[in-house]
Coordinates of N, CA, C and O and ligand atoms in Angstrom, one line a residue:
M1 N 0.9 -1.2 0.0 CA 0.0 0.0 0.0 C 0.9 1.2 0.0 O 1.7 1.4 0.9
R2 N 0.7 2.1 -1.0 CA 1.5 3.3 -1.1 C 0.7 4.5 -0.4 O -0.5 4.7 -0.6
S3 N 1.4 5.2 0.5 CA 0.7 6.3 1.1 C 1.1 7.6 0.4 O 0.4 8.6 0.7
G4 N 2.1 7.6 -0.4 CA 2.5 8.9 -1.1 C 1.6 9.1 -2.3 O 0.8 8.3 -2.7
E5 N 1.8 10.3 -2.9 CA 1.1 10.6 -4.2 C 2.1 10.8 -5.3 O 3.2 11.1 -5.1
F6 N 1.6 10.6 -6.5 CA 2.4 10.8 -7.7 C 2.0 11.9 -8.6 O 0.8 12.3 -8.6
R7 N 3.0 12.5 -9.2 CA 2.7 13.5 -10.3 C 3.7 13.4 -11.3 O 4.9 13.0 -11.0
V8 N 3.4 13.8 -12.5 CA 4.3 13.8 -13.6 C 4.4 15.2 -14.2 O 3.4 16.0 -14.1
S9 N 5.5 15.6 -14.7 CA 5.7 17.0 -15.2 C 6.4 17.0 -16.5 O 7.3 16.2 -16.7
V10 N 6.0 17.8 -17.4 CA 6.6 17.9 -18.7 C 6.9 19.3 -19.1 O 6.0 20.2 -19.0
T11 N 8.1 19.6 -19.4 CA 8.5 20.9 -20.0 C 9.6 20.5 -21.1 O 10.5 19.8 -20.8
K12 N 9.4 21.0 -22.3 CA 10.3 20.6 -23.3 C 10.6 21.9 -24.1 O 9.9 22.8 -24.1
D13 N 11.7 21.8 -24.9 CA 12.1 23.0 -25.6 C 11.1 23.3 -26.7 O 11.1 24.4 -27.3
Y14 N 10.3 22.3 -27.1 CA 9.2 22.6 -28.1 C 7.9 23.0 -27.4 O 7.0 23.4 -28.1
L15 N 7.8 23.0 -26.1 CA 6.6 23.5 -25.5 C 6.7 25.0 -25.2 O 6.7 25.5 -24.1
V16 N 7.0 25.7 -26.3 CA 7.2 27.2 -26.3 C 6.3 27.8 -27.4 O 5.9 27.1 -28.3
F17 N 6.0 29.0 -27.2 CA 5.3 29.7 -28.2 C 5.8 31.2 -28.2 O 5.9 31.8 -27.2
A18 N 6.2 31.6 -29.4 CA 6.7 32.9 -29.6 C 5.6 33.8 -30.1 O 5.2 33.6 -31.2
S19 N 5.0 34.6 -29.2 CA 3.8 35.3 -29.6 C 3.8 36.8 -29.2 O 4.6 37.1 -28.3
A20 N 3.0 37.5 -29.8 CA 2.9 38.9 -29.5 C 1.7 39.2 -28.7 O 0.7 38.5 -28.8
H21 N 1.7 40.2 -27.9 CA 0.5 40.5 -27.1 C 0.7 41.9 -26.5 O 1.7 42.6 -26.6
F22 N -0.3 42.4 -25.8 CA -0.3 43.6 -25.0 C -1.4 43.4 -24.0 O -2.4 42.8 -24.2
I23 N -1.2 44.0 -22.8 CA -2.2 43.8 -21.8 C -2.7 45.2 -21.4 O -2.0 46.2 -21.6
T24 N -3.9 45.2 -20.8 CA -4.4 46.5 -20.3 C -4.3 46.4 -18.8 O -4.3 45.3 -18.2
F25 N -4.1 47.6 -18.2 CA -4.0 47.7 -16.7 C -5.3 48.4 -16.2 O -6.1 48.9 -17.0
A26 N -5.4 48.4 -14.9 CA -6.5 49.2 -14.3 C -6.4 50.6 -14.7 O -5.3 51.2 -15.0
G27 N -7.5 51.3 -14.8 CA -7.5 52.7 -15.3 C -7.4 52.7 -16.8 O -8.0 51.9 -17.5
H28 N -6.6 53.7 -17.3 CA -6.6 53.8 -18.8 C -5.2 53.5 -19.3 O -4.7 54.2 -20.2
R29 N -4.5 52.5 -18.8 CA -3.2 52.2 -19.3 C -3.2 50.9 -20.1 O -3.9 50.0 -19.7
C30 N -2.5 51.0 -21.2 CA -2.5 49.8 -22.1 C -1.1 49.7 -22.6 O -0.5 50.7 -23.0
E31 N -0.5 48.5 -22.6 CA 0.8 48.3 -23.1 C 0.8 48.4 -24.6 O -0.2 48.2 -25.3
G32 N 2.0 48.7 -25.1 CA 2.2 48.6 -26.6 C 2.5 47.1 -26.9 O 2.8 46.3 -26.1
L33 N 2.3 46.8 -28.2 CA 2.5 45.5 -28.7 C 3.9 45.1 -28.5 O 4.9 45.8 -28.8
H34 N 4.1 43.9 -28.0 CA 5.5 43.3 -27.9 C 5.4 41.8 -27.8 O 4.3 41.3 -27.8
G35 N 6.5 41.1 -27.8 CA 6.5 39.7 -27.8 C 7.2 39.0 -26.7 O 8.0 39.6 -26.0
H36 N 6.9 37.7 -26.5 CA 7.7 36.9 -25.5 C 7.9 35.5 -26.2 O 7.1 35.1 -27.0
N37 N 9.0 34.9 -25.7 CA 9.1 33.5 -26.0 C 8.6 32.8 -24.8 O 9.3 32.5 -23.8
Y38 N 7.3 32.4 -24.8 CA 6.6 31.8 -23.7 C 7.0 30.3 -23.6 O 7.3 29.7 -24.6
R39 N 7.1 29.8 -22.4 CA 7.3 28.4 -22.2 C 6.3 27.8 -21.3 O 5.9 28.4 -20.3
A40 N 5.8 26.6 -21.6 CA 4.8 26.0 -20.8 C 5.4 24.8 -20.1 O 6.3 24.1 -20.6
R41 N 4.9 24.6 -18.9 CA 5.3 23.3 -18.1 C 4.0 22.8 -17.5 O 3.2 23.6 -16.9
V42 N 3.7 21.6 -17.7 CA 2.5 21.0 -17.2 C 2.8 19.9 -16.2 O 3.8 19.2 -16.4
T43 N 2.1 19.9 -15.1 CA 2.2 18.9 -14.1 C 0.8 18.2 -13.9 O -0.2 18.9 -13.8
I44 N 0.8 16.9 -13.9 CA -0.4 16.2 -13.8 C -0.3 15.3 -12.6 O 0.6 14.6 -12.4
E45 N -1.4 15.3 -11.8 CA -1.4 14.5 -10.6 C -2.5 13.5 -10.7 O -3.6 13.7 -11.3
G46 N -2.3 12.3 -10.1 CA -3.4 11.3 -10.2 C -2.9 10.0 -9.7 O -1.8 9.8 -9.3
A47 N -3.9 9.1 -9.7 CA -3.6 7.7 -9.2 C -2.8 7.0 -10.3 O -2.8 7.4 -11.5
L48 N -2.1 6.0 -9.9 CA -1.3 5.2 -10.9 C -2.3 4.4 -11.7 O -3.2 3.8 -11.2
D49 N -2.0 4.3 -13.0 CA -2.7 3.3 -13.8 C -2.3 1.9 -13.4 O -1.1 1.6 -13.2
G50 N -3.3 1.1 -13.1 CA -3.1 -0.2 -12.5 C -2.2 -1.2 -13.3 O -1.6 -2.1 -12.8
E51 N -2.3 -1.0 -14.6 CA -1.5 -1.9 -15.5 C -0.1 -1.3 -15.9 O 0.8 -2.1 -16.0
S52 N -0.1 0.0 -16.1 CA 1.2 0.6 -16.6 C 2.1 1.2 -15.5 O 3.2 1.5 -15.7
W53 N 1.5 1.4 -14.3 CA 2.2 2.0 -13.2 C 2.7 3.4 -13.5 O 3.8 3.8 -13.1
F54 N 1.9 4.1 -14.3 CA 2.2 5.5 -14.4 C 1.0 6.3 -14.2 O -0.1 5.8 -14.2
V55 N 1.2 7.6 -14.0 CA 0.0 8.5 -13.8 C -0.6 8.8 -15.2 O -1.8 8.7 -15.3
F56 N 0.2 9.1 -16.1 CA -0.3 9.3 -17.5 C 0.9 9.1 -18.5 O 2.0 9.4 -18.1
D57 N 0.6 8.7 -19.7 CA 1.6 8.5 -20.7 C 2.2 9.8 -21.1 O 1.6 10.7 -21.6
F58 N 3.6 9.8 -20.9 CA 4.3 11.1 -21.3 C 4.1 11.4 -22.8 O 4.0 12.6 -23.2
V59 N 4.2 10.4 -23.6 CA 4.1 10.6 -25.1 C 2.8 11.4 -25.4 O 2.9 12.3 -26.2
T60 N 1.7 11.0 -24.8 CA 0.5 11.6 -25.1 C 0.4 13.0 -24.6 O 0.0 14.0 -25.3
I61 N 0.9 13.2 -23.4 CA 0.9 14.6 -22.8 C 1.7 15.5 -23.7 O 1.3 16.6 -24.0
K62 N 2.9 15.1 -24.1 CA 3.8 15.9 -24.9 C 3.1 16.2 -26.2 O 3.2 17.4 -26.7
H63 N 2.5 15.2 -26.8 CA 1.8 15.4 -28.1 C 0.7 16.5 -28.0 O 0.6 17.4 -28.8
V64 N -0.1 16.3 -27.0 CA -1.2 17.3 -26.8 C -0.7 18.7 -26.5 O -1.2 19.7 -27.1
M65 N 0.2 18.7 -25.6 CA 0.8 20.1 -25.2 C 1.4 20.8 -26.4 O 1.3 22.0 -26.6
R66 N 2.1 20.0 -27.2 CA 2.8 20.6 -28.4 C 1.7 21.2 -29.3 O 1.9 22.3 -29.8
R67 N 0.7 20.5 -29.5 CA -0.4 21.0 -30.4 C -1.0 22.2 -29.8 O -1.3 23.2 -30.5
L68 N -1.3 22.3 -28.5 CA -1.9 23.5 -27.9 C -0.9 24.7 -28.0 O -1.4 25.8 -28.2
C69 N 0.4 24.4 -27.9 CA 1.3 25.5 -28.0 C 1.4 26.0 -29.4 O 1.5 27.2 -29.7
D70 N 1.4 25.0 -30.4 CA 1.5 25.4 -31.8 C 0.3 26.2 -32.2 O 0.5 27.1 -33.1
E71 N -0.8 26.0 -31.6 CA -2.0 26.8 -32.0 C -1.8 28.3 -31.8 O -2.5 29.1 -32.5
I72 N -1.0 28.6 -30.8 CA -0.8 30.1 -30.5 C 0.6 30.6 -30.8 O 0.9 31.7 -30.5
D73 N 1.4 29.7 -31.4 CA 2.8 30.1 -31.7 C 2.8 31.0 -32.9 O 2.0 30.8 -33.8
H74 N 3.6 32.0 -32.9 CA 3.7 33.0 -34.0 C 2.4 33.7 -34.3 O 2.1 33.9 -35.5
K75 N 1.7 34.0 -33.3 CA 0.4 34.7 -33.4 C 0.4 35.9 -32.5 O 1.2 36.0 -31.6
V76 N -0.5 36.8 -32.9 CA -0.8 37.9 -32.0 C -2.0 37.4 -31.1 O -3.0 37.1 -31.6
L77 N -1.7 37.4 -29.8 CA -2.7 36.9 -28.9 C -3.7 38.1 -28.5 O -3.2 39.1 -27.9
L78 N -4.9 37.9 -28.8 CA -5.9 39.0 -28.5 C -7.0 38.5 -27.6 O -7.6 37.4 -27.8
P79 N -7.4 39.3 -26.6 CA -8.4 38.9 -25.6 C -9.8 39.2 -26.1 O -10.1 40.4 -26.5
L80 N -10.7 38.2 -26.2 CA -12.1 38.5 -26.6 C -13.0 39.1 -25.5 O -14.0 39.5 -25.8
E81 N -12.5 39.0 -24.3 CA -13.4 39.3 -23.2 C -12.9 40.5 -22.4 O -13.2 40.7 -21.2
N82 N -12.2 41.4 -23.1 CA -11.7 42.6 -22.4 C -12.6 43.8 -22.8 O -12.7 44.1 -23.9
P83 N -13.3 44.3 -21.8 CA -14.3 45.4 -22.1 C -13.6 46.6 -22.7 O -14.3 47.4 -23.4
K84 N -12.3 46.8 -22.5 CA -11.6 48.0 -23.1 C -11.1 47.8 -24.5 O -10.6 48.7 -25.1
I85 N -11.1 46.5 -24.9 CA -10.6 46.2 -26.2 C -11.7 45.7 -27.2 O -12.4 44.8 -26.8
Q86 N -11.8 46.4 -28.3 CA -12.9 46.1 -29.2 C -12.2 45.4 -30.4 O -11.3 46.0 -31.0
I87 N -12.7 44.2 -30.7 CA -12.1 43.4 -31.8 C -13.2 43.2 -32.9 O -14.3 42.7 -32.6
T88 N -12.8 43.6 -34.1 CA -13.8 43.3 -35.2 C -13.0 42.6 -36.3 O -11.8 42.9 -36.6
E89 N -13.7 41.6 -36.8 CA -13.0 40.7 -37.8 C -13.7 40.8 -39.2 O -15.0 41.0 -39.2
D90 N -13.0 40.8 -40.2 CA -13.6 40.5 -41.5 C -12.8 39.4 -42.1 O -12.0 38.8 -41.5
E91 N -13.0 39.1 -43.4 CA -12.4 37.9 -44.0 C -10.9 37.9 -43.9 O -10.2 36.9 -43.7
E92 N -10.3 39.1 -44.1 CA -8.9 39.2 -44.3 C -8.2 39.7 -43.0 O -7.0 39.4 -42.8
S93 N -8.9 40.5 -42.2 CA -8.2 41.2 -41.1 C -8.9 41.3 -39.8 O -10.1 41.0 -39.8
V94 N -8.1 41.6 -38.8 CA -8.7 41.8 -37.5 C -8.3 43.2 -37.1 O -7.1 43.6 -37.1
K95 N -9.3 43.9 -36.7 CA -9.1 45.3 -36.3 C -9.2 45.4 -34.8 O -10.2 44.9 -34.2
V96 N -8.3 46.1 -34.1 CA -8.3 46.2 -32.7 C -8.3 47.6 -32.3 O -7.5 48.5 -32.7
A97 N -9.3 47.9 -31.4 CA -9.4 49.3 -30.9 C -9.3 49.2 -29.4 O -9.6 48.2 -28.8
Y98 N -8.7 50.3 -28.8 CA -8.6 50.3 -27.4 C -9.4 51.5 -26.9 O -9.2 52.7 -27.3
E99 N -10.4 51.3 -26.0 CA -11.3 52.3 -25.6 C -11.9 53.1 -26.7 O -12.0 54.3 -26.7
G100 N -12.3 52.4 -27.8 CA -12.9 53.0 -28.9 C -12.0 53.6 -29.9 O -12.5 54.0 -31.0
K101 N -10.7 53.7 -29.7 CA -9.8 54.3 -30.6 C -9.0 53.2 -31.4 O -8.4 52.4 -30.8
P102 N -9.1 53.3 -32.7 CA -8.4 52.3 -33.5 C -6.9 52.2 -33.2 O -6.3 53.3 -33.0
R103 N -6.4 51.0 -33.1 CA -5.0 50.9 -32.6 C -4.2 50.0 -33.6 O -3.1 50.3 -34.0
Y104 N -4.7 48.8 -34.0 CA -4.0 47.9 -34.8 C -4.9 47.3 -35.8 O -6.1 47.1 -35.6
V105 N -4.3 46.9 -37.0 CA -5.0 46.0 -37.9 C -4.0 44.9 -38.2 O -2.8 45.2 -38.6
F106 N -4.4 43.7 -38.0 CA -3.5 42.5 -38.3 C -4.2 41.6 -39.4 O -5.4 41.5 -39.5
P107 N -3.3 40.9 -40.1 CA -3.8 39.8 -41.0 C -4.5 38.8 -40.1 O -4.0 38.4 -39.0
R108 N -5.7 38.4 -40.5 CA -6.4 37.5 -39.7 C -5.7 36.2 -39.3 O -5.8 35.7 -38.2
S109 N -4.9 35.7 -40.3 CA -4.2 34.4 -40.0 C -3.1 34.6 -39.0 O -2.6 33.6 -38.5
D110 N -2.7 35.8 -38.7 CA -1.7 36.0 -37.7 C -2.2 36.2 -36.3 O -1.5 36.4 -35.4
C111 N -3.5 36.1 -36.1 CA -4.1 36.3 -34.8 C -4.7 35.1 -34.2 O -5.2 34.2 -34.9
A112 N -4.6 35.0 -32.9 CA -5.3 34.0 -32.1 C -6.2 34.8 -31.2 O -5.8 35.5 -30.3
L113 N -7.5 34.6 -31.4 CA -8.5 35.3 -30.6 C -8.9 34.4 -29.5 O -9.4 33.3 -29.7
L114 N -8.6 34.8 -28.3 CA -8.7 33.9 -27.1 C -9.8 34.3 -26.2 O -10.0 35.5 -25.9
P115 N -10.5 33.4 -25.6 CA -11.6 33.7 -24.7 C -11.1 34.0 -23.3 O -11.4 33.3 -22.3
V116 N -10.4 35.1 -23.2 CA -9.8 35.6 -21.9 C -10.0 37.1 -21.8 O -10.2 37.8 -22.8
P117 N -10.0 37.6 -20.6 CA -10.2 39.0 -20.4 C -8.9 39.8 -20.5 O -9.0 41.1 -20.7
N118 N -7.8 39.2 -20.5 CA -6.5 39.9 -20.7 C -5.5 38.8 -21.0 O -5.6 37.7 -20.5
T119 N -4.5 39.1 -21.8 CA -3.5 38.0 -22.2 C -2.3 38.0 -21.2 O -1.2 38.0 -21.6
T120 N -2.6 38.0 -19.9 CA -1.6 37.8 -18.9 C -1.2 36.4 -18.9 O -1.9 35.5 -19.4
V121 N 0.0 36.1 -18.3 CA 0.4 34.7 -18.2 C -0.5 33.9 -17.3 O -0.7 32.7 -17.5
E122 N -1.1 34.6 -16.4 CA -2.1 33.9 -15.5 C -3.3 33.3 -16.4 O -3.7 32.2 -16.3
M123 N -3.8 34.2 -17.3 CA -4.9 33.8 -18.1 C -4.5 32.8 -19.2 O -5.3 31.9 -19.5
L124 N -3.3 32.9 -19.6 CA -2.8 31.9 -20.6 C -2.6 30.6 -19.9 O -2.9 29.5 -20.5
A125 N -2.2 30.6 -18.7 CA -2.0 29.3 -18.0 C -3.4 28.6 -17.8 O -3.6 27.4 -17.9
E126 N -4.4 29.5 -17.4 CA -5.7 28.9 -17.2 C -6.3 28.4 -18.5 O -6.9 27.3 -18.6
L127 N -6.1 29.2 -19.6 CA -6.6 28.7 -20.9 C -6.0 27.4 -21.4 O -6.7 26.5 -21.8
L128 N -4.7 27.3 -21.2 CA -4.0 26.1 -21.6 C -4.5 24.9 -20.8 O -4.6 23.8 -21.3
T129 N -4.7 25.2 -19.5 CA -5.2 24.1 -18.6 C -6.6 23.6 -19.1 O -6.8 22.4 -19.2
N130 N -7.5 24.6 -19.4 CA -8.8 24.2 -19.8 C -8.8 23.4 -21.1 O -9.5 22.5 -21.3
R131 N -7.9 23.9 -22.0 CA -7.8 23.2 -23.3 C -7.2 21.8 -23.1 O -7.7 20.8 -23.7
L132 N -6.2 21.7 -22.3 CA -5.6 20.4 -22.0 C -6.7 19.4 -21.3 O -6.8 18.3 -21.7
R133 N -7.5 20.0 -20.4 CA -8.5 19.2 -19.7 C -9.5 18.6 -20.7 O -9.9 17.4 -20.6
V134 N -9.9 19.4 -21.7 CA -10.8 18.9 -22.7 C -10.2 17.7 -23.5 O -10.8 16.7 -23.7
E135 N -8.9 17.9 -23.8 CA -8.2 16.8 -24.6 C -8.1 15.6 -23.7 O -8.3 14.4 -24.2
L136 N -7.7 15.7 -22.4 CA -7.6 14.6 -21.6 C -8.9 13.9 -21.3 O -9.0 12.6 -21.3
D137 N -10.0 14.6 -21.2 CA -11.3 14.0 -21.1 C -11.6 13.2 -22.3 O -12.1 12.1 -22.2
K138 N -11.3 13.7 -23.5 CA -11.6 13.0 -24.8 C -10.8 11.7 -24.8 O -11.2 10.7 -25.4
L139 N -9.6 11.7 -24.2 CA -8.8 10.5 -24.1 C -9.2 9.5 -23.0 O -8.6 8.5 -22.9
G140 N -10.2 9.9 -22.3 CA -10.7 9.0 -21.3 C -9.9 8.9 -20.0 O -9.9 7.9 -19.3
A141 N -9.1 10.0 -19.7 CA -8.3 10.0 -18.5 C -9.1 10.2 -17.3 O -9.7 11.3 -17.1
K142 N -9.3 9.2 -16.5 CA -10.3 9.2 -15.4 C -9.6 9.2 -14.0 O -10.3 9.5 -13.0
T143 N -8.3 8.9 -14.0 CA -7.7 8.7 -12.7 C -6.9 10.0 -12.3 O -6.3 10.0 -11.2
L144 N -7.0 11.1 -13.1 CA -6.2 12.3 -12.8 C -6.9 13.1 -11.7 O -8.2 13.1 -11.7
T145 N -6.2 13.7 -10.8 CA -6.8 14.5 -9.8 C -6.5 16.0 -9.9 O -7.3 16.8 -9.3
A146 N -5.5 16.3 -10.6 CA -5.2 17.8 -10.7 C -4.3 18.0 -11.9 O -3.5 17.2 -12.3
I147 N -4.4 19.2 -12.4 CA -3.5 19.7 -13.5 C -2.9 21.0 -13.0 O -3.7 21.9 -12.5
E148 N -1.7 21.2 -13.1 CA -1.0 22.5 -12.8 C -0.3 22.9 -14.1 O 0.5 22.1 -14.7
M149 N -0.5 24.1 -14.5 CA 0.2 24.7 -15.7 C 1.0 25.9 -15.3 O 0.5 26.8 -14.5
E150 N 2.2 25.9 -15.7 CA 3.1 27.0 -15.5 C 3.3 27.7 -16.9 O 3.6 26.9 -17.9
V151 N 3.2 29.0 -17.0 CA 3.5 29.6 -18.2 C 4.5 30.7 -17.9 O 4.3 31.6 -17.0
E152 N 5.7 30.6 -18.5 CA 6.8 31.6 -18.2 C 6.9 32.5 -19.4 O 6.8 32.1 -20.6
E153 N 7.0 33.8 -19.1 CA 7.1 34.8 -20.2 C 8.5 35.4 -20.3 O 8.8 36.0 -21.3
N154 N 9.2 35.2 -19.3 CA 10.6 35.7 -19.2 C 11.3 34.7 -18.3 O 10.7 34.1 -17.4
F155 N 12.6 34.7 -18.4 CA 13.4 33.8 -17.4 C 13.0 34.2 -16.0 O 13.0 35.4 -15.6
G156 N 12.6 33.2 -15.3 CA 12.3 33.5 -13.8 C 11.0 34.3 -13.6 O 10.8 34.8 -12.5
Q157 N 10.1 34.3 -14.6 CA 8.9 35.1 -14.5 C 7.7 34.3 -15.0 O 7.5 34.3 -16.2
S158 N 7.0 33.7 -14.1 CA 6.0 32.7 -14.5 C 4.7 32.9 -13.7 O 4.7 33.5 -12.6
A159 N 3.6 32.4 -14.3 CA 2.4 32.3 -13.5 C 2.0 30.8 -13.5 O 2.3 30.0 -14.4
Y160 N 1.3 30.4 -12.5 CA 0.8 29.0 -12.3 C -0.7 29.0 -12.2 O -1.2 29.9 -11.5
Y161 N -1.3 28.0 -12.7 CA -2.7 27.8 -12.5 C -2.9 26.3 -12.2 O -2.3 25.5 -12.8
R162 N -3.6 26.1 -11.1 CA -3.8 24.7 -10.7 C -5.3 24.4 -10.6 O -6.0 25.2 -10.0
V163 N -5.8 23.3 -11.1 CA -7.2 23.0 -10.9 C -7.3 21.5 -10.5 O -6.6 20.6 -11.0
G164 N -8.2 21.3 -9.5 CA -8.4 19.9 -9.0 C -9.5 19.4 -9.9 O -10.4 20.1 -10.4
L165 N -9.4 18.1 -10.2 CA -10.4 17.5 -11.2 C -11.4 16.6 -10.5 O -12.2 16.0 -11.1
R166 N -11.4 16.6 -9.2 CA -12.5 15.8 -8.5 C -13.4 16.7 -7.7 O -12.9 17.7 -7.1
Ligands
ZN1 ZN1 4.2 41.0 -22.3

């Protein structure tokens, strides 16, 4: 009988996304557009699989995480739920206004429109966690108890999001 708990963690040099963003602050302050080489690390907690003696298959986690990072790699990350940022799309382009004033026009294929209120690392960590959770559910992962996602935007500068699955 084991009394300890297990978790597995994955961070790889391909679990990165080089993306552009800007965030809004309280009041009327808004950053200019800039980029980061973001890096993700995921930690998954759960019971051991009775046959394989692992929490979850590393190959599968790496594969799913790589796909989630690739979806937002080399994109401008834009928040769909920020009341200060107005986003309008047409076939070719995405227009971005801040507090009603036009600010940017991007080619549509260069944008990732995200269901977040601000593209902080905290919100990106939560978003990646939610997307990973959907994928793990599809794969029938039933013994997992928690997911923790770290998103680093600079060396030594990360946000973490953790969600229990039970
Ligand atoms: Zn930034």
